[in-house]
Coordinates of C-alpha atoms and ligand atoms in Angstrom, one line a residue:
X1 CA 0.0 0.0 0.0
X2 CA 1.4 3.6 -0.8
X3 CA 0.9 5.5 2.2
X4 CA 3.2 9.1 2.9
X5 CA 1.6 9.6 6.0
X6 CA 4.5 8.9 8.0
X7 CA 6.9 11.2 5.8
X8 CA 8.9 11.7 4.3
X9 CA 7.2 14.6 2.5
X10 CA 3.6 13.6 4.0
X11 CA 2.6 17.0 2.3
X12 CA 3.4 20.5 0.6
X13 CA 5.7 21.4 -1.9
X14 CA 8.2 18.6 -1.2
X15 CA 5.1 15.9 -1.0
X16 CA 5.9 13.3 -3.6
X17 CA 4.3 14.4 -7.2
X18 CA 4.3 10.1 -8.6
X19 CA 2.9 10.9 -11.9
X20 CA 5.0 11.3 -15.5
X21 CA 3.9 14.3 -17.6
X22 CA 3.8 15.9 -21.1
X23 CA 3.0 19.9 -22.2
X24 CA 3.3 20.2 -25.8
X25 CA 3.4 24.2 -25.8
X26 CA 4.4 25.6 -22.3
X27 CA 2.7 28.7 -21.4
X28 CA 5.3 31.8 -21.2
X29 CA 5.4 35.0 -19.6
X30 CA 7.7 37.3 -21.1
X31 CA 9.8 36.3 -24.2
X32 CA 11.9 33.2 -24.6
X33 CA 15.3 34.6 -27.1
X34 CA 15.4 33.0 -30.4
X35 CA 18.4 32.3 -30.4
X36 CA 18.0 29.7 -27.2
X37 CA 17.7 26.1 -29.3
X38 CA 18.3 22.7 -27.2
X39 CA 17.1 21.1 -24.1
X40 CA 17.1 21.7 -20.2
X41 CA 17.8 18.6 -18.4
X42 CA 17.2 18.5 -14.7
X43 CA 17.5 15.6 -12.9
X44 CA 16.4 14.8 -9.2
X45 CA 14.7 12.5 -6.5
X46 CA 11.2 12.1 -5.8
X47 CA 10.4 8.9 -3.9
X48 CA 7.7 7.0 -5.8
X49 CA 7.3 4.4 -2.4
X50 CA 8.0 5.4 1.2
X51 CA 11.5 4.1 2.6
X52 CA 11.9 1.5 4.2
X53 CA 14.0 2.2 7.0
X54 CA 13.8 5.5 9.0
X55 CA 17.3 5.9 8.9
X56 CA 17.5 6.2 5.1
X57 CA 18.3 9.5 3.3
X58 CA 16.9 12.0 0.7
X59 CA 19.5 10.4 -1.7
X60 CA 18.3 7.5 -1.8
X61 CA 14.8 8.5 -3.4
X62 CA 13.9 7.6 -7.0
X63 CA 14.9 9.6 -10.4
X64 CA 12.9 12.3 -12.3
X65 CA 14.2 13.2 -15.2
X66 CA 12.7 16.1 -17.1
X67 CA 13.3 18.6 -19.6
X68 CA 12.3 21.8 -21.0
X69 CA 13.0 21.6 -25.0
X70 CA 13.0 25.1 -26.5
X71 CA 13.0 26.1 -30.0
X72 CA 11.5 29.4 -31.7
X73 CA 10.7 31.0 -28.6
X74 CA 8.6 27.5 -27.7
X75 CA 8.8 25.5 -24.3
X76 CA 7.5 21.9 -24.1
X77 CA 7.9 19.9 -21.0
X78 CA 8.5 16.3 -20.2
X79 CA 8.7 14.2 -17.1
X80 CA 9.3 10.9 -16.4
X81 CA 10.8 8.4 -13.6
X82 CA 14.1 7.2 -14.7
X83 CA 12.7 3.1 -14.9
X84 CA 15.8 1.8 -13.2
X85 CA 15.8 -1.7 -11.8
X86 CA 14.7 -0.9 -8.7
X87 CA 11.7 1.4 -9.4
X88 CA 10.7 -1.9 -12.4
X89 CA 10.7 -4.3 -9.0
X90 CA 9.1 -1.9 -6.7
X91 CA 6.5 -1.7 -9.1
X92 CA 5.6 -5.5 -9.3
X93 CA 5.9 -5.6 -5.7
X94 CA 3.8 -2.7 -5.1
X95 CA 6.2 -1.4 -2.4
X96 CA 9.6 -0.5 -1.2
X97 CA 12.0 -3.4 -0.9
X98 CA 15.5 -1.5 -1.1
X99 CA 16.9 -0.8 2.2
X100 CA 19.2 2.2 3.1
X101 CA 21.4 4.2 1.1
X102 CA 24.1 2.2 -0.8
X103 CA 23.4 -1.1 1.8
X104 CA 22.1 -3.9 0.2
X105 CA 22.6 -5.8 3.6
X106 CA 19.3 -3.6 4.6
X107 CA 17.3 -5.1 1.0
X108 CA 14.1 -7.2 1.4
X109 CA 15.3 -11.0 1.4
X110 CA 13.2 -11.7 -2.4
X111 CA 16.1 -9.2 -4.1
X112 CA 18.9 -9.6 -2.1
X113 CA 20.5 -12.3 -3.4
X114 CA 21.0 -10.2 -6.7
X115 CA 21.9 -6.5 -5.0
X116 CA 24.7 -8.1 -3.2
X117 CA 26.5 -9.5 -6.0
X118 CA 25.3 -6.5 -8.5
X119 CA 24.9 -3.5 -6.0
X120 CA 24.6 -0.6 -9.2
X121 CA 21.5 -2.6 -9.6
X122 CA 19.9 -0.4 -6.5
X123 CA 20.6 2.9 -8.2
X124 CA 17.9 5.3 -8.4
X125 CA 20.0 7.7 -11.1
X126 CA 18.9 10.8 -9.5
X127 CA 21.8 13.1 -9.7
X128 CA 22.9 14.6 -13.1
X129 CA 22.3 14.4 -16.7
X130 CA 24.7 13.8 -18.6
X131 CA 24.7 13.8 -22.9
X132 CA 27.8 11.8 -24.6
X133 CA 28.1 11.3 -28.5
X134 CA 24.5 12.1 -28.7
X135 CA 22.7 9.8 -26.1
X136 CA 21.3 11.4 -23.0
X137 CA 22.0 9.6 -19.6
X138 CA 20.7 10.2 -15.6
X139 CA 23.5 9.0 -13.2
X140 CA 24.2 8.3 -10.1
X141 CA 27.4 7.9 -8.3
X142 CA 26.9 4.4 -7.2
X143 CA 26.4 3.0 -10.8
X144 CA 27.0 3.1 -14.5
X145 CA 25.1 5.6 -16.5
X146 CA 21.5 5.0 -17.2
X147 CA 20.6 5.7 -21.0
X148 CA 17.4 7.8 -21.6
X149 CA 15.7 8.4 -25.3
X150 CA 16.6 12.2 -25.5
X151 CA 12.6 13.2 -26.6
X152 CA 10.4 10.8 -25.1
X153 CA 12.5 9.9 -21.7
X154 CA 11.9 6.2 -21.8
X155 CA 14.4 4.6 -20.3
X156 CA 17.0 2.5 -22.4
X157 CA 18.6 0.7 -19.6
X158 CA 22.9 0.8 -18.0
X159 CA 25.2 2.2 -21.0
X160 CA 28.8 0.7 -20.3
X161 CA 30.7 2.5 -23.1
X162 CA 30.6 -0.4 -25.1
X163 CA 32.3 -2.2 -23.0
X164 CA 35.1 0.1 -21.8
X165 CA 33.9 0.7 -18.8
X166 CA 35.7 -1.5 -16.1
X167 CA 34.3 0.3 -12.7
X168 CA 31.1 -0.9 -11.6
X169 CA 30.1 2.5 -10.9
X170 CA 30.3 6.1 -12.7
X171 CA 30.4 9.6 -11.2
X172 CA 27.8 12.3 -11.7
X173 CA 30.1 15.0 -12.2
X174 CA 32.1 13.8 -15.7
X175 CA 33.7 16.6 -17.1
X176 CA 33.8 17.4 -20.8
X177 CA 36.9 19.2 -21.8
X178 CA 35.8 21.9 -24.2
X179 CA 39.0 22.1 -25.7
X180 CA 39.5 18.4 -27.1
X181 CA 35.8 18.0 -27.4
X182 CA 36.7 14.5 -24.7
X183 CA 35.2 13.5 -22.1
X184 CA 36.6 12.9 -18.6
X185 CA 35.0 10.9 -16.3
X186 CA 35.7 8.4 -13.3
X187 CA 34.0 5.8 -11.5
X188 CA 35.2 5.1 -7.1
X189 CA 34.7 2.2 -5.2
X190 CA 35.0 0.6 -8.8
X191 CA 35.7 -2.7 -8.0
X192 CA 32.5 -3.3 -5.2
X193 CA 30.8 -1.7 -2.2
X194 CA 33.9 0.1 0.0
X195 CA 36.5 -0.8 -2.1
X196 CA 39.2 2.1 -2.6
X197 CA 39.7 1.7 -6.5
X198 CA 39.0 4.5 -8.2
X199 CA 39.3 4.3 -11.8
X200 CA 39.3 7.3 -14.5
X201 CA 38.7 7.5 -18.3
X202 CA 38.9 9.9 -21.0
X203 CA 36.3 9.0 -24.0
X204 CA 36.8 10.7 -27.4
X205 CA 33.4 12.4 -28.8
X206 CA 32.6 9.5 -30.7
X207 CA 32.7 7.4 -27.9
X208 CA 36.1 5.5 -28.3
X209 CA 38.6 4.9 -25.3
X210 CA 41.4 6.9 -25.4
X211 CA 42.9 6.8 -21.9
X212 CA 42.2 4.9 -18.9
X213 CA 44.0 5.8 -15.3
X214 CA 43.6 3.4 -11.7
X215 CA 44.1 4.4 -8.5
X216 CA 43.3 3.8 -4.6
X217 CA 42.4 5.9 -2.1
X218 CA 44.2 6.6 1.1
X219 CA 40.3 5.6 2.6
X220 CA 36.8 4.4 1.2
X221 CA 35.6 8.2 0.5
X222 CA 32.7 10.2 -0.7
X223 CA 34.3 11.2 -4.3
X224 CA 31.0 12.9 -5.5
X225 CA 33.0 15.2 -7.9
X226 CA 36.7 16.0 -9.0
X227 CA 38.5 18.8 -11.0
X228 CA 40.0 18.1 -14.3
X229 CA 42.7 21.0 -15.6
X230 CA 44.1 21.8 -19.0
X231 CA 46.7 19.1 -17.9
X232 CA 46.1 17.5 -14.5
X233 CA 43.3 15.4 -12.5
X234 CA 43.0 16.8 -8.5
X235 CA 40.6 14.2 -6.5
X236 CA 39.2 15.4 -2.7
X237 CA 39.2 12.7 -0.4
X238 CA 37.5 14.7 3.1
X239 CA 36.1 13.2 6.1
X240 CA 33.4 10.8 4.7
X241 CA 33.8 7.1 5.5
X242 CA 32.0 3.8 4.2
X243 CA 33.1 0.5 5.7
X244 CA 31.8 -3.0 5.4
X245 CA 31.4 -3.2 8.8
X246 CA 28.9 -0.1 8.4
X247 CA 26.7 -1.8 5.8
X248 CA 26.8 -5.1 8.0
X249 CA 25.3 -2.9 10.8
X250 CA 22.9 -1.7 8.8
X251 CA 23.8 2.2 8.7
X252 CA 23.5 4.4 5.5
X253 CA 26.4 4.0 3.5
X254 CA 28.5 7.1 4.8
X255 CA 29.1 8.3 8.0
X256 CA 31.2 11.6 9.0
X257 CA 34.2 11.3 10.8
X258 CA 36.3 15.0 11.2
X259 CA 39.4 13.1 12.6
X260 CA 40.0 11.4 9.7
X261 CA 43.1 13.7 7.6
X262 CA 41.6 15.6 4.4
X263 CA 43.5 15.0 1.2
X264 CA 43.6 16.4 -2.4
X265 CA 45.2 14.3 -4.7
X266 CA 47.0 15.6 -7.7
X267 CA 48.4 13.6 -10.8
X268 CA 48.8 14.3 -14.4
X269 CA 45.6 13.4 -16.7
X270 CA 48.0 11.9 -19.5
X271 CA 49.8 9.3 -17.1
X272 CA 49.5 6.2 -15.4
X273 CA 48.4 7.4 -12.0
X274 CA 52.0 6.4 -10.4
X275 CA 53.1 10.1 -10.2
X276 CA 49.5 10.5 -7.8
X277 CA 50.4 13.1 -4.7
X278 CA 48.3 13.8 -1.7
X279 CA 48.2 17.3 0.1
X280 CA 47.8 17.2 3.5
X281 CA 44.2 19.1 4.0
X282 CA 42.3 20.1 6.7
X283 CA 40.3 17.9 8.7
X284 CA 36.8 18.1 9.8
X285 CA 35.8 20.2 6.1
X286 CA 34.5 18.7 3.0
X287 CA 34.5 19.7 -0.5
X288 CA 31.3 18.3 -2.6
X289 CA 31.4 20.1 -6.0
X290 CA 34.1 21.6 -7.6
X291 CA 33.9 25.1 -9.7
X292 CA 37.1 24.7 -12.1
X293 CA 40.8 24.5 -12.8
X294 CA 44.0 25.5 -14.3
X295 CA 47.7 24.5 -14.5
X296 CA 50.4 26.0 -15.5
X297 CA 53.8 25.7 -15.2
X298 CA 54.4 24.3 -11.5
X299 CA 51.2 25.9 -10.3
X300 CA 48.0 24.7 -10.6
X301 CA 44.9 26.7 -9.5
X302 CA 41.8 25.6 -8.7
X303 CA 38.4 27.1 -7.1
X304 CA 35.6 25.0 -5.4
X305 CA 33.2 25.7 -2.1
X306 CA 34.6 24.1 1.0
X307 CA 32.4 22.9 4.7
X308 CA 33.7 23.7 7.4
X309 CA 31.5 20.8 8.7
X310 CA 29.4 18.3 7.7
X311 CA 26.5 19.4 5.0
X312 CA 25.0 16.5 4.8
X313 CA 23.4 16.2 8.4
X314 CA 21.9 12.6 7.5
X315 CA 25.2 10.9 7.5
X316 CA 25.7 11.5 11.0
X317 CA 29.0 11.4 12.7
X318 CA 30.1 8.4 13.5
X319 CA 31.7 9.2 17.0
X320 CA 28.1 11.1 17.9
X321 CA 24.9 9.3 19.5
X322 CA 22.2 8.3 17.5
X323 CA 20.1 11.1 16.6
X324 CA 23.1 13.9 16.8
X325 CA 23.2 15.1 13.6
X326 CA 26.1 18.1 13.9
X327 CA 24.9 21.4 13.0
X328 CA 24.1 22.4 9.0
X329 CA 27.4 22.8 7.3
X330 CA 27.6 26.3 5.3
X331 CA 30.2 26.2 2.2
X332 CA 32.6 29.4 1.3
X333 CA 34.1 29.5 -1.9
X334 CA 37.8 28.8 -1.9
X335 CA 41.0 28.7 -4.3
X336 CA 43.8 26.6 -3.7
X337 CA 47.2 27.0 -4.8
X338 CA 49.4 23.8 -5.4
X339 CA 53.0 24.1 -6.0
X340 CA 53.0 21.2 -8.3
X341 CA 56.9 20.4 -7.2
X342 CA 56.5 21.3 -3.3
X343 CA 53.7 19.2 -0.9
X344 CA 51.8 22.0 -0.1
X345 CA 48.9 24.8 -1.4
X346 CA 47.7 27.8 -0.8
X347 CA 44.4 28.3 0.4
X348 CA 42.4 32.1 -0.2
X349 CA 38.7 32.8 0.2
X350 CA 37.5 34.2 -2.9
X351 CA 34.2 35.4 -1.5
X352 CA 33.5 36.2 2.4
X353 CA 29.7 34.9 2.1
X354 CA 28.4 31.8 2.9
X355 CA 27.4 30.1 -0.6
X356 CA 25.4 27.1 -2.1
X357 CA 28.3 25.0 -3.4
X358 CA 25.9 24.5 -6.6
X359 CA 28.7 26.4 -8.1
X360 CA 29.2 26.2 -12.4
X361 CA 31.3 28.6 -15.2
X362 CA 30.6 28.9 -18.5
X363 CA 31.1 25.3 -19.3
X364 CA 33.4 26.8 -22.8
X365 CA 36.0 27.4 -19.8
X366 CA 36.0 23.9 -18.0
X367 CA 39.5 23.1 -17.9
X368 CA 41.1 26.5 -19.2
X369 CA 41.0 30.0 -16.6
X370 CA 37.9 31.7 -15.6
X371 CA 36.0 34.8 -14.9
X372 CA 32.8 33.9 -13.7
X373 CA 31.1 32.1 -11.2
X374 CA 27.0 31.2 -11.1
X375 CA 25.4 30.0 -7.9
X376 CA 22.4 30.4 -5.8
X377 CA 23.0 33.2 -3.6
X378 CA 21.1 35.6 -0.8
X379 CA 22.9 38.6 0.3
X380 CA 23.0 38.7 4.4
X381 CA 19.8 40.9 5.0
X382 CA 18.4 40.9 1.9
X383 CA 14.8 39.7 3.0
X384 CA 11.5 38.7 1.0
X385 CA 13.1 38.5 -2.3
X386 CA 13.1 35.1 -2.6
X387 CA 16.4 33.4 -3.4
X388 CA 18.7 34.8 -5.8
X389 CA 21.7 33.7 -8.4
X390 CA 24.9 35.6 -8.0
X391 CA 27.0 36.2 -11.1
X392 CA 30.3 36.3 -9.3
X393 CA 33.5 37.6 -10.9
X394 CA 36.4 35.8 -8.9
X395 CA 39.3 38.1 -10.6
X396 CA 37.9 41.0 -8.9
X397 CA 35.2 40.2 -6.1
X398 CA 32.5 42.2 -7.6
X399 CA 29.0 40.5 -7.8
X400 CA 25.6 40.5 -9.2
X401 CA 22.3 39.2 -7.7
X402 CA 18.8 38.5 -9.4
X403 CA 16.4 37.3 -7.4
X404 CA 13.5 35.1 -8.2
X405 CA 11.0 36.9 -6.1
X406 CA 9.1 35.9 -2.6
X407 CA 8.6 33.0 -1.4
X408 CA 10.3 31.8 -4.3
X409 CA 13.1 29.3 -4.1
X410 CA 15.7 28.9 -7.2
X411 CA 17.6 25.4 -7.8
X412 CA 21.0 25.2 -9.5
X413 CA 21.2 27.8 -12.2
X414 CA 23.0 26.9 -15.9
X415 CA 24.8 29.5 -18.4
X416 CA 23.9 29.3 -21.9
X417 CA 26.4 31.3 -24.3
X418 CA 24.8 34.0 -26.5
X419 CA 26.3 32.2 -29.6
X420 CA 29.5 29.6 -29.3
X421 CA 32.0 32.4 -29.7
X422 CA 30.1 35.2 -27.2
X423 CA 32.4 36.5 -24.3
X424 CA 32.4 34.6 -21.5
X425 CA 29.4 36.2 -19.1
X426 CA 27.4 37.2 -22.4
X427 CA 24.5 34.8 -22.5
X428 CA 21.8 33.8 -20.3
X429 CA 21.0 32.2 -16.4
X430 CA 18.6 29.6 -16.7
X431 CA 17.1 27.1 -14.2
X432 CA 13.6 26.1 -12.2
X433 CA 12.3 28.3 -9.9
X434 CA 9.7 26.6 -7.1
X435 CA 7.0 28.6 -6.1
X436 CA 5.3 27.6 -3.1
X437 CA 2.8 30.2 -3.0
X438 CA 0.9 28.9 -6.2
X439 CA 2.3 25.1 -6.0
X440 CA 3.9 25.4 -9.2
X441 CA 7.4 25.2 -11.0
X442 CA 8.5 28.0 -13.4
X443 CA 11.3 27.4 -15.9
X444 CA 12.9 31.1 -16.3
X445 CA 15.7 32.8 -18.6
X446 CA 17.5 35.8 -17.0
X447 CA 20.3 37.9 -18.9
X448 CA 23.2 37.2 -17.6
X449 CA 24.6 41.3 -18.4
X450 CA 21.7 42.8 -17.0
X451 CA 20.9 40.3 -14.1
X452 CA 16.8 40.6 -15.6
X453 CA 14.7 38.1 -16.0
X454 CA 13.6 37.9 -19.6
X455 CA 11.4 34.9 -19.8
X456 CA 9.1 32.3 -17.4
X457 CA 7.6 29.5 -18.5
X458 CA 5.0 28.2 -16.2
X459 CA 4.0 25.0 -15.3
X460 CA 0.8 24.1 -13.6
X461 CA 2.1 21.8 -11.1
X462 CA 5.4 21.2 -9.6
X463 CA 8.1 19.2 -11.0
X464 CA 10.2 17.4 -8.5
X465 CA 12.9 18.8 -6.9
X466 CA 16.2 18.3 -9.4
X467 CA 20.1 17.6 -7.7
X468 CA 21.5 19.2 -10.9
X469 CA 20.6 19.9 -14.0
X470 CA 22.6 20.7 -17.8
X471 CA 21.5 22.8 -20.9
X472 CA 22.7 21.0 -24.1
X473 CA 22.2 22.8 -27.7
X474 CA 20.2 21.3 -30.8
X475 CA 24.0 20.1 -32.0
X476 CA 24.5 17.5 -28.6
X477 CA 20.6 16.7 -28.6
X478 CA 18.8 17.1 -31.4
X479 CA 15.6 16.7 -31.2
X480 CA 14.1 13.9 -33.3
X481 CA 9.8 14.6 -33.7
Ligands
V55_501 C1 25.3 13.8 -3.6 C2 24.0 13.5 -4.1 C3 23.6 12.2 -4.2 C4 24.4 11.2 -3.8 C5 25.7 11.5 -3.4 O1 25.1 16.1 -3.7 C6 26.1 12.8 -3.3 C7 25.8 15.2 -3.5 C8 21.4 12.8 -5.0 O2 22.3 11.8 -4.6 O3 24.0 9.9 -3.9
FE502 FE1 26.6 16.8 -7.4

C-alpha cells in the first residue's frame, strides 16, 4: 500500500508528485530569445514508495528526469521516472523493498541475493544528466550511467561504453573538456561496495577509449565530484567514510568522521596514476562540488566551495549518538594553490559569504582559466526576495544578484552562451524556480549582463525537486519529432 503519512514529504511542496507528464506548448510569460535552441535537463529525486527504514536518506529517493526543449521562442515539458531496476521491482511488488542508502545488507530477502553481487542494480540515477556522443543519460554515483531516449524519456537501460567501462560505478560529475571535445570521467569504489579503486577514463566524442587511469584511495571516501585542468586530475578525499562493517550494521552507506586527515590528490591526466600526490588538508571540512581549474607551469589553480562541517546532516557522525546530527554545514568559496613540485597549497577565500556549493562557469572554460562564477545566492539581509543567483566575478570580487521573487526558491542555475564564440558572461541564467505560494514550478531565462529576467515558462504543477541539471544545444541533442 502507498501511504506518505509517515513522511517523508507527508505534504506540501516537497510531497511526492508520482505521476510522468507531457505539455506540448508551455505557457510563457515574457519572451523566450530566439536564439535559445536545445534542451534543459534536470534531474532529481522524488520517492515514488516510502522508505523502508527511517534511517535512510533523501538520496536514496527515485529519479525524475525532465526537460524543457525550447526552439523558436517554444517550451515543451516532459517528465518521467528514470525506470531503473529498482523502481521496475518496486513496481511488481507494489512497495519499497530497497533498504538504506548504498546497503544492500538492509534489502528485502526476495532481491537480495542479486543487489549483493550487483549493487549498481539499486541505483535510483537521481543526480545529473549527462549527454555523450548524442545519447542522454541520468547518473548516479553508485552506478554506470543510465541511457534515456533524449525526446520521449523512456528509459534504455545501464550504458557501459561499449564495454570500456571496467568500474562498476560512474560519477555524476564527468567533465567534458571543451578544448578536445573528450570526455573525462571516473568511477570510485570501482571494484565493489567500500573498495578504494578509483578508476578514470577519457572518451573521445565518438565514444572511443582513449585513456584509462587506476588508482586507490588513502580511505573508502565520498568522491561525489573531481576537478579536471588543461593538464592534471585533482581528487578530494575529506572526512566521509563507508566500511563494510557499516553496511553489515545496517547504517546508510557514509558516516562523518572529522578526525580522519583531508586530502587532495593531484596527478597528471596523461599518465598512469603512479606520479599521484596527496596534500595534506584540513580535517573536519569537506568539498562536494568543484567550480574549475587551471595548470600551469608548476602551479596549478583551482576554485571549489569548501564545509567547514558536515553538510549532509543525515550521515551523522560516527563518534556522535544516534540522533546527533552536527549542525548544517555552510560552504565558502575557496582557491587553492598547489606548488606542483612542493607538498603543499595555498588556500584564499575568494568570497566572504556563505554560498550554495551548486557552483558552475561557462562550461566553454571547463579546464582553461575563468571569470565567472554562477550560484544560488542571498545577500545577508536581503529579506522577501526570494532566493537569488549571483554572477560572481572571482578576478575582482565584484557581484551581481537577481532574485527570483518571494517565497520563491531557485535550484541550480546553468549559463547558456549568446552564440558559441560570445564573451564569457554574455549569455543567459537559466534554471527552475519553485513557487510555493501557487504550488507550481517555473522554468525562467534571466540575462546574464543585465541580471533581468527575460522569460518564465509556467507549469501548472510542480516538477520534483532536481540535484542538478545541464542545458545541451540542438548540435548535442537534437531533437528527433
Ligand atoms: C550527492 C548527491 C547524491 C548522492 C551522493 O550532492 C552525493 C551530493 C542525490 O544523490 O547519492
Ligand atoms: Fe553533485
Amino acid at each position: 500500500m502507498v501511504d506518505f503519512s509517515d513522511g517523508p514529504h507527508p505534504g506540501g511542496f516537497a510531497a511526492p508528485m508520482r505521476y510522468d507528464a507531457e505539455i506540448l506548448d508551455c505557457e510563457v510569460e515574457g519572451t523566450i530569445p530566439p536564439e535559445l535552441d536545445g534542451v534543459f535537463v534536470r534531474t532529481g529525486p522524488d520517492w515514488y514508495y516510502p522508505q523502508l527504514y527511517p534511517n535512510d536518506v533523501p538520496f536514496s529517493a527515485d529519479g525524475y528526469t525532465s526537460t524543457f526543449r525550447i526552439k523558436n521562442g517554444r517550451a515543451a515539458y516532459r517528465g518521467r521516472f528514470v525506470r531503473t531496476p529498482r523502481f521496475v521491482n518496486n513496481l511488481e511488488a507494489g512497495r519499497q523493498l530497497y533498504g538504506v542508502y548504498r546497503n544492500p545488507f538492509t534489502d528485502d530477502p526476495s532481491i537480495q541475493e542479486e543487489t549483493m553481487e550487483k549493487p549498481w542494480e539499486r541505483t535510483v540515477a537521481n543526480t545529473t544528466p549527462m549527454a555523450f556522443a548524442g545519447k542522454l543519460f541520468a547518473l548516479k554515483e553508485d552506478a554506470p550511467p543510465i541511457e534515456l531516449d533524449p525526446n520521449t524519456l523512456e528509459t534504455r537501460g545501464f550504458y557501459d561504453f561499449g564495454g570500456k567501462l571496467s568500474s562498476q560505478t560512474h560519477t555524476a560529475h564527468p567533465k567534458p573538456d571543451p578544448v578536445t571535445g573528450d570526455l573525462w570521467t571516473f568511477g570510485y569504489e570501482a571494484t565493489g561496495l567500500c573498495t578504494d579503486d578509483v578508476y578514470f577514463y577519457c572518451f573521445g566524442p565518438d565514444g572511443s577509449l582513449k585513456h584509462e587511469i587506476r588508482v586507490k584511495t588513502p580511505y573508502v571516501s565520498m568522491m561525489h565530484d573531481l576537478i579536471i585542468t588543461n593538464e592534471h586530475i585533482v581528487i578530494p578525499v575529506f572526512s566521509y567514510i563507508a566500511t563494510m562493517e557499516r553496511l553489515k550494521a545496517g547504517l546508510a552507506h557514509w558516516g562523518w568522521d572529522p578526525s580522519l586527515p583531508g586530502y587532495f590528490g593531484v596527478m597528471r591526466r596523461d599518465g598512469d596514476g603512479s606520479d599521484l600526490k596527496w596534500y595534506d588538508a584540513p580535517s573536519g571540512t569537506t568539498i562536494i562540488h568543484t567550480l574549475n581549474g587551471h595548470s600551469s607551469g608548476d602551479r596549478l589553480v583551482m576554485e571549489a566551495p569548501q564545509f567547514d562541517n558536515n553538510p549532509f546532516p543525515f550521515f551523522p557522525a560516527v563518534h556522535a549518538q544516534t540522533g546527533d546530527m552536527g549542525p548544517i554545514g555552510r560552504s565558502h568559496l575557496r582557491r587553492f594553490t598547489f606548488d606542483l613540485n612542493g607538498d603543499s597549497f595555498a588556500t584564499e577565500q575568494v568570497f566572504d559569504d556563505p554560498i550554495s556549493d551548486l557552483v558552475r562557469v561557462d562550461d566553454r572554460y571547463l579546464t582553461q582559466e575563468h571569470r565567472y562564477c554562477y550560484t544560488q545566492y542571498t545577500e545577508p539581509g536581503v529579506q522577501d526576495r526570494g532566493s537569488g543567483w549571483i554572477r560572481l566575478d572571482v578576478q575582482t570580487g565584484e557581484k551581481a544578484v537577481w532574485y527570483a521573487g518571494p517565497g520563491q526558491a531557485l535550484q541550480e542555475v546553468s549559463m547558456v552562451p549568446r552564440s558559441a564564440d560570445a564573451a564569457e558572461g554574455d549569455g543567459w541564467l537559466i534554471g527552475v524556480a519553485n513557487n510555493p505560494a501557487e504550488m507550481r514550478s517555473e522554468f525562467v531565462i534571466v540575462d546574464a549582463v543585465e541580471m533581468q529576467e527575460v522569460a518564465r515558462v509556467i507549469l501548472p504543477f510542480r516538477s520534483s525537486a532536481q540535484v542538478h541539471a545541464r542545458w545541451f544545444n540542438a548540435a548535442e541533442l537534437p531533437e528527433m519529432v
